[in-house]
Amino acid sequence: MEAHDVLRPMTDADVPRVLQLNADHVQLLSPMDDGHLARLRGWAARADVIQCDGETAGFVLVFGPGTDYDSENYLWFTERFGDRFDYLDRIVIDARFRRRGLASAVYDAVEAAAAARGRLVLEVNLDPPNEPSLAFHRRRGFEEVGQLGPAGHRVSLMARSSPPKAGDGA
């Protein structure tokens, strides 16, 4: 499955479905309403919906450096990496569409876009634990670079450096 087959830019018509998907998974995300989503879309390097079988199966939000986004996790990565990262804020795939290669296709596209800045960064819940997500990210080469948050909402801050390009001297 290729990213161009499953990703398209989010439109205003997608907002109700995106908000529902976020609400359905809010225990692993932060709450989001119309106004917050509009601000996030304005700051995002990519705000895409994930399509499968003609339906909106999920969505993804990615932020480059230098935005007004004030997420504690985003700010931590900004302090550590400056302008050398893309931050995957959230990805949601409806349970009906899991195990079809959608996440891998999305990550292939997001990681390729992040290569220009050197790394893709994100967080995964440790408390409460999101073991499937931790395992997925470790398999893709993400490594923990820190932790944030109190008990009950602690996250693993993870990064995957882009592989060196041919001829870049690395």
Coordinates of C-alpha atoms in Angstrom, one line a residue:
M1 CA 0.0 0.0 0.0
E2 CA 1.4 3.4 -1.0
A3 CA 0.9 6.7 0.8
H4 CA -0.5 8.4 -2.3
D5 CA -3.3 5.8 -2.2
V6 CA -4.3 6.5 1.4
L7 CA -3.4 10.1 2.2
R8 CA -5.1 13.3 1.2
P9 CA -5.2 16.8 2.7
M10 CA -7.9 17.3 5.3
T11 CA -10.8 19.5 4.2
D12 CA -13.5 21.3 6.2
A13 CA -15.8 18.5 5.2
D14 CA -13.6 16.0 7.1
V15 CA -13.7 17.9 10.4
P16 CA -16.7 16.1 11.9
R17 CA -15.2 12.6 11.2
V18 CA -11.8 13.7 12.5
L19 CA -13.3 15.1 15.7
Q20 CA -15.2 11.8 16.2
L21 CA -12.1 9.7 15.6
N22 CA -10.2 11.9 18.1
A23 CA -13.0 11.6 20.7
D24 CA -13.1 7.8 20.2
H25 CA -9.3 7.6 21.1
V26 CA -9.1 10.5 23.5
Q27 CA -7.7 8.3 26.3
L28 CA -4.5 8.1 24.2
L29 CA -4.7 11.7 22.8
S30 CA -5.7 15.1 24.1
P31 CA -9.3 16.4 23.6
M32 CA -9.9 18.5 20.5
D33 CA -12.9 20.7 19.4
D34 CA -13.6 22.6 16.2
G35 CA -11.6 25.6 17.2
H36 CA -8.6 23.7 18.4
L37 CA -8.5 21.5 15.2
A38 CA -8.7 24.7 13.1
R39 CA -5.7 26.1 14.9
L40 CA -3.8 22.8 14.5
R41 CA -4.5 22.6 10.8
G42 CA -3.2 26.2 10.4
W43 CA 0.1 25.3 12.1
A44 CA 0.5 21.8 10.7
A45 CA 3.1 20.9 8.0
R46 CA 0.6 18.2 7.1
A47 CA -3.0 17.6 8.2
D48 CA -4.2 14.6 6.2
V49 CA -7.0 12.1 6.4
I50 CA -6.3 8.4 5.9
Q51 CA -8.6 6.7 3.4
C52 CA -9.5 3.1 2.9
D53 CA -12.2 1.4 1.0
G54 CA -13.7 4.9 0.2
E55 CA -14.0 5.9 3.8
T56 CA -12.1 8.1 6.2
A57 CA -10.2 5.5 8.2
G58 CA -8.1 8.0 10.2
F59 CA -6.1 11.1 10.2
V60 CA -2.5 12.4 10.9
L61 CA -1.2 15.8 12.1
V62 CA 2.5 16.6 11.7
F63 CA 4.2 19.9 12.7
G64 CA 7.5 21.3 11.6
P65 CA 9.7 23.5 13.8
G66 CA 8.9 27.1 14.4
T67 CA 5.1 27.0 14.8
D68 CA 3.0 28.6 17.5
Y69 CA 2.0 25.1 18.7
D70 CA 2.3 25.1 22.5
S71 CA 2.2 21.4 23.3
E72 CA 4.6 20.5 26.1
N73 CA 6.0 17.6 24.0
Y74 CA 6.5 19.8 20.9
L75 CA 8.2 22.4 23.0
W76 CA 10.5 19.8 24.5
F77 CA 11.6 18.6 21.1
T78 CA 12.1 22.3 20.0
E79 CA 14.4 22.9 22.9
R80 CA 16.4 19.7 22.1
F81 CA 16.5 19.7 18.3
G82 CA 15.9 23.3 17.3
D83 CA 14.8 23.2 13.7
R84 CA 16.0 19.7 12.9
F85 CA 12.8 17.7 13.4
D86 CA 9.2 17.1 12.2
Y87 CA 6.8 16.3 15.1
L88 CA 4.1 13.7 14.6
D89 CA 1.5 15.0 17.0
R90 CA -1.2 12.4 16.4
I91 CA -2.2 9.6 14.2
V92 CA -5.5 7.8 14.5
I93 CA -6.7 4.8 12.6
D94 CA -10.2 3.5 13.3
A95 CA -10.1 -0.1 14.6
R96 CA -12.2 -1.3 11.6
F97 CA -9.2 -0.5 9.4
R98 CA -6.3 -1.7 11.4
R99 CA -3.9 -4.5 10.2
R100 CA -4.2 -3.4 6.6
G101 CA -0.8 -1.6 6.2
L102 CA -2.3 1.9 6.6
A103 CA 0.0 3.0 9.5
S104 CA 3.1 1.7 7.6
A105 CA 2.1 3.7 4.5
V106 CA 1.5 6.8 6.5
Y107 CA 4.8 6.5 8.4
D108 CA 6.6 5.9 5.1
A109 CA 5.3 9.2 3.8
V110 CA 5.8 11.2 7.1
E111 CA 9.3 9.8 7.6
A112 CA 10.3 10.6 4.0
A113 CA 9.1 14.2 4.5
A114 CA 11.0 14.5 7.8
A115 CA 14.2 13.4 6.2
A116 CA 14.9 17.0 5.1
R117 CA 15.0 18.0 8.7
G118 CA 16.9 15.0 9.9
R119 CA 14.4 13.2 12.2
L120 CA 10.8 12.4 13.0
V121 CA 9.9 12.8 16.6
L122 CA 6.7 11.8 18.5
E123 CA 5.5 10.6 21.9
V124 CA 3.9 7.3 23.0
N125 CA 2.0 6.8 26.2
L126 CA 3.8 4.9 28.9
D127 CA 1.3 5.5 31.7
P128 CA -1.3 4.3 30.7
P129 CA 0.9 2.1 28.5
N130 CA 0.3 1.8 24.8
E131 CA 2.3 -1.4 24.2
P132 CA 1.2 -1.9 20.6
S133 CA 2.3 1.6 19.7
L134 CA 5.6 1.3 21.6
A135 CA 6.3 -2.0 19.7
F136 CA 5.4 -0.5 16.3
H137 CA 7.7 2.5 16.8
R138 CA 10.6 0.4 18.1
R139 CA 10.3 -1.9 15.0
R140 CA 10.5 1.2 12.8
G141 CA 13.7 2.3 14.5
F142 CA 12.4 4.9 16.9
E143 CA 14.4 5.3 20.2
E144 CA 13.4 6.9 23.4
V145 CA 15.2 10.2 23.9
G146 CA 13.3 11.3 27.1
Q147 CA 10.1 11.1 29.1
L148 CA 7.6 13.7 30.3
G149 CA 4.5 13.9 32.4
P150 CA 3.2 12.8 35.7
A151 CA 2.0 9.3 36.8
G152 CA -1.1 8.6 34.9
H153 CA -0.1 10.5 31.8
R154 CA 3.6 9.8 31.3
V155 CA 4.9 9.6 27.7
S156 CA 8.0 8.3 26.0
L157 CA 9.6 10.9 23.8
M158 CA 10.9 9.1 20.7
A159 CA 13.0 10.0 17.7
R160 CA 14.0 8.3 14.5
S161 CA 16.9 9.9 12.7
S162 CA 16.8 9.8 9.0
P163 CA 19.3 7.5 7.4
P164 CA 22.2 9.3 5.8
K165 CA 21.8 10.1 2.1
A166 CA 24.3 8.9 -0.4
G167 CA 27.1 11.4 -0.7
D168 CA 26.2 13.5 2.4
G169 CA 29.4 12.5 4.1
A170 CA 27.7 10.8 7.0

